Amino acid sequence: QLACPLDLGCHSVFQSYLVALGVPDFVHLKKHCEANGIPYPEDNAAACKDPKIIKVILDSMTAVAKGHKLHSFEIPKKLALLTEPFSVDNGLLTPSFKVVRAAVAKQYKSEIDALYAAGLGGSSSDK
């Protein structure tokens, strides 16, 4: 199981399942990939688009969620990895570090739409 901290936001307006946007700890992710024989791309942006890396993180998130006895509808089914963390400076967090959902939904609309458009069998990708 990958212990890789993520900045995470989930979205499910008018959908039957959750999708998540996350920003991995790239140093930790690269070490995990190297230790487990997963080729790490030339840069972090490419890593965010790599289906094998996305699957490793999503599988780990799912295992942790199930270990905490979350219901299936509470567990994201798809994941897009991002390179820029949510912050107060970029308007995605409030000064009390709460996610500004409307701003995230607007800024990452194409990523969220792509996750849902691919359906549960499709792959995830980054901006």
XYZ file of N, CA and C in Angstrom:
381
model
N 0.833 -1.178 0.000
C 0.000 0.000 0.000
C 0.880 1.245 0.000
N 0.520 2.194 -0.814
C 1.271 3.440 -0.952
C 0.826 4.433 0.099
N 1.743 4.882 0.913
C 1.450 5.938 1.883
C 1.931 7.244 1.274
N 1.096 7.840 0.449
C 1.489 9.032 -0.307
C 0.496 10.151 -0.032
N 0.882 11.126 0.773
C -0.057 12.201 1.085
C -0.528 12.914 -0.177
N -1.800 13.243 -0.187
C -2.397 13.946 -1.313
C -3.152 15.161 -0.809
N -3.112 16.256 -1.581
C -4.137 17.284 -1.456
C -5.282 16.718 -2.276
N -6.471 16.680 -1.723
C -7.536 15.950 -2.388
C -8.834 16.725 -2.373
N -9.553 16.667 -3.476
C -10.894 17.204 -3.560
C -11.757 16.215 -4.311
N -12.983 15.999 -3.859
C -13.887 15.054 -4.520
C -15.072 15.800 -5.104
N -15.677 15.208 -6.109
C -16.769 15.862 -6.807
C -17.819 14.831 -7.197
N -19.102 15.153 -7.020
C -20.140 14.200 -7.420
C -21.481 14.843 -7.741
N -21.512 16.099 -8.088
C -22.779 16.756 -8.364
C -23.499 16.051 -9.515
N -24.711 15.575 -9.216
C -25.563 14.924 -10.209
C -24.938 13.685 -10.835
N -24.046 13.022 -10.123
C -23.416 11.809 -10.634
C -23.658 10.665 -9.650
N -23.522 9.450 -10.141
C -23.795 8.291 -9.288
C -22.558 7.793 -8.555
N -21.409 8.413 -8.786
C -20.184 8.021 -8.094
C -19.258 9.230 -7.961
N -18.305 9.106 -7.024
C -17.343 10.179 -6.777
C -16.136 10.066 -7.690
N -15.587 11.212 -8.037
C -14.264 11.277 -8.662
C -13.420 12.184 -7.774
N -12.109 12.054 -7.861
C -11.224 12.844 -7.013
C -10.157 13.529 -7.846
N -9.743 14.689 -7.354
C -8.586 15.405 -7.890
C -7.552 15.389 -6.782
N -6.327 15.022 -7.102
C -5.314 14.959 -6.064
C -3.957 15.434 -6.544
N -3.174 15.949 -5.604
C -1.800 16.365 -5.877
C -0.889 15.490 -5.016
N -0.143 14.593 -5.638
C 0.702 13.702 -4.843
C 1.942 14.394 -4.283
N 2.506 13.767 -3.272
C 3.832 14.137 -2.771
C 4.796 13.477 -3.760
N 5.342 14.258 -4.687
C 6.109 13.702 -5.792
C 7.397 13.011 -5.345
N 8.041 13.501 -4.318
C 9.265 12.855 -3.823
C 8.930 11.446 -3.328
N 7.892 11.346 -2.514
C 7.479 10.050 -1.983
C 7.001 9.129 -3.101
N 6.230 9.674 -4.029
C 5.707 8.886 -5.142
C 6.839 8.304 -5.988
N 7.834 9.127 -6.285
C 8.965 8.650 -7.097
C 9.707 7.523 -6.385
N 9.934 7.673 -5.075
C 10.606 6.618 -4.306
C 9.782 5.340 -4.315
N 8.475 5.462 -4.153
C 7.605 4.288 -4.164
C 7.666 3.582 -5.524
N 7.606 4.350 -6.585
C 7.672 3.764 -7.929
C 8.990 3.025 -8.132
N 10.091 3.668 -7.762
C 11.410 3.037 -7.922
C 11.517 1.754 -7.104
N 10.982 1.766 -5.881
C 11.053 0.594 -5.006
C 10.171 -0.557 -5.488
N 9.171 -0.248 -6.309
C 8.231 -1.269 -6.753
C 8.306 -1.555 -8.249
N 9.381 -1.119 -8.878
C 9.595 -1.434 -10.285
C 8.633 -0.750 -11.243
N 8.074 0.367 -10.832
C 7.173 1.130 -11.703
C 7.989 2.260 -12.320
N 8.132 2.271 -13.637
C 8.926 3.333 -14.259
C 8.336 4.712 -13.968
N 9.184 5.624 -13.498
C 8.741 6.990 -13.222
C 9.089 7.850 -14.436
N 8.093 8.556 -14.984
C 8.349 9.389 -16.172
C 9.385 10.479 -15.928
N 9.733 11.182 -16.997
C 10.784 12.194 -16.943
C 10.450 13.389 -16.071
N 9.167 13.660 -15.862
C 8.806 14.786 -15.004
C 7.488 14.511 -14.285
N 7.173 15.360 -13.316
C 5.975 15.161 -12.500
C 4.687 15.289 -13.307
N 4.664 16.192 -14.270
C 3.462 16.354 -15.093
C 3.163 15.065 -15.859
N 4.200 14.431 -16.379
C 4.010 13.157 -17.083
C 3.578 12.062 -16.112
N 4.104 12.091 -14.893
C 3.703 11.110 -13.880
C 2.215 11.235 -13.580
N 1.700 12.458 -13.578
C 0.285 12.687 -13.294
C -0.632 12.120 -14.370
N -0.101 11.876 -15.546
C -0.890 11.329 -16.654
C -0.686 9.826 -16.826
N 0.268 9.249 -16.106
C 0.607 7.834 -16.279
C -0.466 6.938 -15.658
N -1.149 6.121 -16.477
C -2.227 5.272 -15.959
C -1.784 4.304 -14.857
N -0.554 3.804 -14.937
C -0.067 2.881 -13.897
C 0.074 3.601 -12.556
N 0.580 4.813 -12.601
C 0.763 5.591 -11.373
C -0.601 6.001 -10.797
N -1.505 6.416 -11.654
C -2.852 6.769 -11.199
C -3.503 5.559 -10.537
N -3.359 4.398 -11.146
C -3.961 3.181 -10.587
C -3.368 2.839 -9.222
N -2.054 2.955 -9.070
C -1.414 2.671 -7.786
C -1.993 3.574 -6.689
N -2.129 4.859 -6.991
C -2.635 5.798 -5.992
C -4.112 5.547 -5.713
N -4.913 5.348 -6.763
C -6.339 5.107 -6.555
C -6.571 3.807 -5.790
N -5.819 2.753 -6.112
C -5.941 1.492 -5.379
C -5.591 1.673 -3.910
N -4.564 2.464 -3.638
C -4.164 2.730 -2.265
C -5.244 3.525 -1.535
N -5.791 4.538 -2.192
C -6.870 5.323 -1.590
C -8.068 4.434 -1.277
N -8.404 3.536 -2.185
C -9.539 2.641 -1.998
C -9.297 1.698 -0.824
N -8.088 1.158 -0.726
C -7.763 0.258 0.381
C -7.866 0.966 1.726
N -7.354 2.186 1.800
C -7.435 2.954 3.046
C -8.900 3.246 3.380
N -9.678 3.642 2.385
C -11.094 3.951 2.608
C -11.849 2.724 3.106
N -11.598 1.575 2.489
C -12.268 0.342 2.921
C -11.807 -0.053 4.316
N -10.528 0.163 4.617
C -10.009 -0.118 5.950
C -10.667 0.731 7.020
N -11.128 1.912 6.626
C -11.841 2.803 7.548
C -13.355 2.595 7.451
N -13.743 1.532 6.750
C -15.148 1.119 6.643
C -16.051 2.164 5.978
N -15.504 2.898 5.000
C -16.339 3.807 4.237
C -17.263 2.989 3.340
N -18.427 3.528 3.055
C -19.361 2.888 2.138
C -18.851 3.081 0.713
N -19.270 2.204 -0.174
C -18.831 2.278 -1.566
C -19.099 3.646 -2.184
N -20.254 4.245 -1.874
C -20.599 5.539 -2.468
C -19.742 6.682 -1.919
N -18.979 6.438 -0.853
C -18.109 7.460 -0.268
C -16.682 7.384 -0.814
N -16.401 6.384 -1.629
C -15.050 6.144 -2.128
C -14.946 6.597 -3.584
N -13.989 7.475 -3.905
C -13.830 7.900 -5.302
C -13.523 6.704 -6.211
N -14.167 6.704 -7.365
C -13.975 5.620 -8.339
C -12.972 5.993 -9.419
N -12.719 7.274 -9.587
C -11.784 7.758 -10.605
C -10.932 8.850 -9.981
N -9.743 9.056 -10.543
C -8.784 10.013 -9.996
C -8.052 10.729 -11.115
N -7.933 12.023 -10.978
C -7.054 12.816 -11.839
C -5.977 13.409 -10.930
N -4.739 13.263 -11.328
C -3.628 13.825 -10.564
C -3.261 15.188 -11.144
N -3.003 16.112 -10.248
C -2.674 17.488 -10.618
C -1.269 17.812 -10.137
N -0.648 18.805 -10.732
C 0.698 19.193 -10.314
C 0.699 20.380 -9.365
N -0.363 21.184 -9.372
C -0.406 22.385 -8.531
C -1.285 22.148 -7.306
N -0.724 22.264 -6.110
C -1.528 22.082 -4.888
C -2.607 23.155 -4.754
N -3.689 22.792 -4.089
C -4.709 23.766 -3.735
C -4.085 24.696 -2.698
N -4.325 26.006 -2.830
C -3.768 26.958 -1.870
C -4.666 28.174 -1.758
N -4.407 28.971 -0.744
C -5.119 30.239 -0.583
C -4.735 31.168 -1.732
N -3.450 31.169 -2.103
C -2.958 32.054 -3.163
C -3.615 31.808 -4.511
N -3.918 30.535 -4.832
C -4.546 30.277 -6.129
C -6.071 30.243 -6.039
N -6.604 30.586 -4.857
C -8.044 30.708 -4.688
C -8.790 29.402 -4.499
N -8.075 28.302 -4.338
C -8.732 27.008 -4.189
C -8.957 26.614 -2.738
N -8.348 27.372 -1.808
C -8.578 27.176 -0.379
C -8.947 28.511 0.255
N -9.773 28.444 1.294
C -10.080 29.639 2.073
C -8.919 29.891 3.029
N -8.877 31.059 3.689
C -7.820 31.306 4.678
C -7.817 30.294 5.835
N -8.951 29.618 6.057
C -8.995 28.581 7.098
C -8.747 27.192 6.495
N -8.226 27.157 5.266
C -7.802 25.943 4.556
C -8.933 24.972 4.232
N -10.091 25.514 3.941
C -11.204 24.711 3.444
C -11.225 24.842 1.927
N -11.606 23.767 1.245
C -11.658 23.787 -0.210
C -12.782 24.702 -0.678
N -12.464 25.558 -1.639
C -13.471 26.411 -2.275
C -14.015 25.598 -3.458
N -15.060 24.843 -3.178
C -15.575 23.869 -4.152
C -15.929 24.487 -5.498
N -16.569 25.641 -5.479
C -16.959 26.278 -6.735
C -15.729 26.645 -7.567
N -14.683 27.131 -6.916
C -13.454 27.494 -7.637
C -12.768 26.251 -8.203
N -12.734 25.178 -7.431
C -12.126 23.927 -7.913
C -12.939 23.389 -9.088
N -14.263 23.381 -8.944
C -15.131 22.881 -10.017
C -14.948 23.691 -11.299
N -14.778 25.008 -11.155
C -14.593 25.864 -12.332
C -13.206 25.659 -12.951
N -12.156 25.696 -12.125
C -10.790 25.588 -12.645
C -10.513 24.219 -13.266
N -11.102 23.176 -12.695
C -10.813 21.819 -13.166
C -12.023 21.167 -13.827
N -12.897 21.996 -14.396
C -14.106 21.487 -15.048
C -13.786 20.461 -16.128
N -12.812 20.741 -16.953
C -12.500 19.808 -18.049
C -11.991 18.466 -17.512
N -11.204 18.487 -16.433
C -10.705 17.245 -15.839
C -11.844 16.434 -15.218
N -12.728 17.135 -14.499
C -13.865 16.462 -13.877
C -14.779 15.881 -14.944
N -15.081 16.675 -15.972
C -15.936 16.194 -17.064
C -15.320 14.984 -17.753
N -13.999 15.009 -17.958
C -13.320 13.888 -18.619
C -13.395 12.618 -17.771
N -13.264 12.756 -16.459
C -13.356 11.586 -15.592
C -14.732 10.944 -15.695
N -15.777 11.746 -15.676
C -17.122 11.201 -15.788
C -17.417 10.709 -17.202
N -16.921 11.403 -18.223
C -17.173 11.004 -19.606
C -16.558 9.646 -19.921
N -15.423 9.350 -19.286
C -14.755 8.070 -19.535
C -15.522 6.905 -18.925
N -16.436 7.195 -18.006
C -17.179 6.117 -17.342
C -16.298 5.373 -16.376
N -16.861 4.368 -15.740
C -16.105 3.637 -14.725
C -15.019 2.758 -15.306
N -15.045 2.462 -16.590
C -14.015 1.615 -17.177
C -12.855 2.376 -17.774
N -12.991 3.703 -17.975
C -11.956 4.493 -18.649
C -10.827 4.882 -17.726
N -9.790 5.487 -18.296
C -8.614 5.895 -17.498
C -8.753 7.338 -17.057
N -7.903 7.722 -16.111
C -7.888 9.076 -15.570
C -6.703 9.835 -16.146
N -6.789 11.166 -16.124
C -5.667 11.962 -16.646
C -5.599 13.299 -15.938
N -4.565 14.056 -16.230
C -4.319 15.361 -15.598
C -4.478 16.474 -16.616
N -4.610 17.664 -16.118
C -4.675 18.879 -16.927
C -3.371 19.107 -17.630
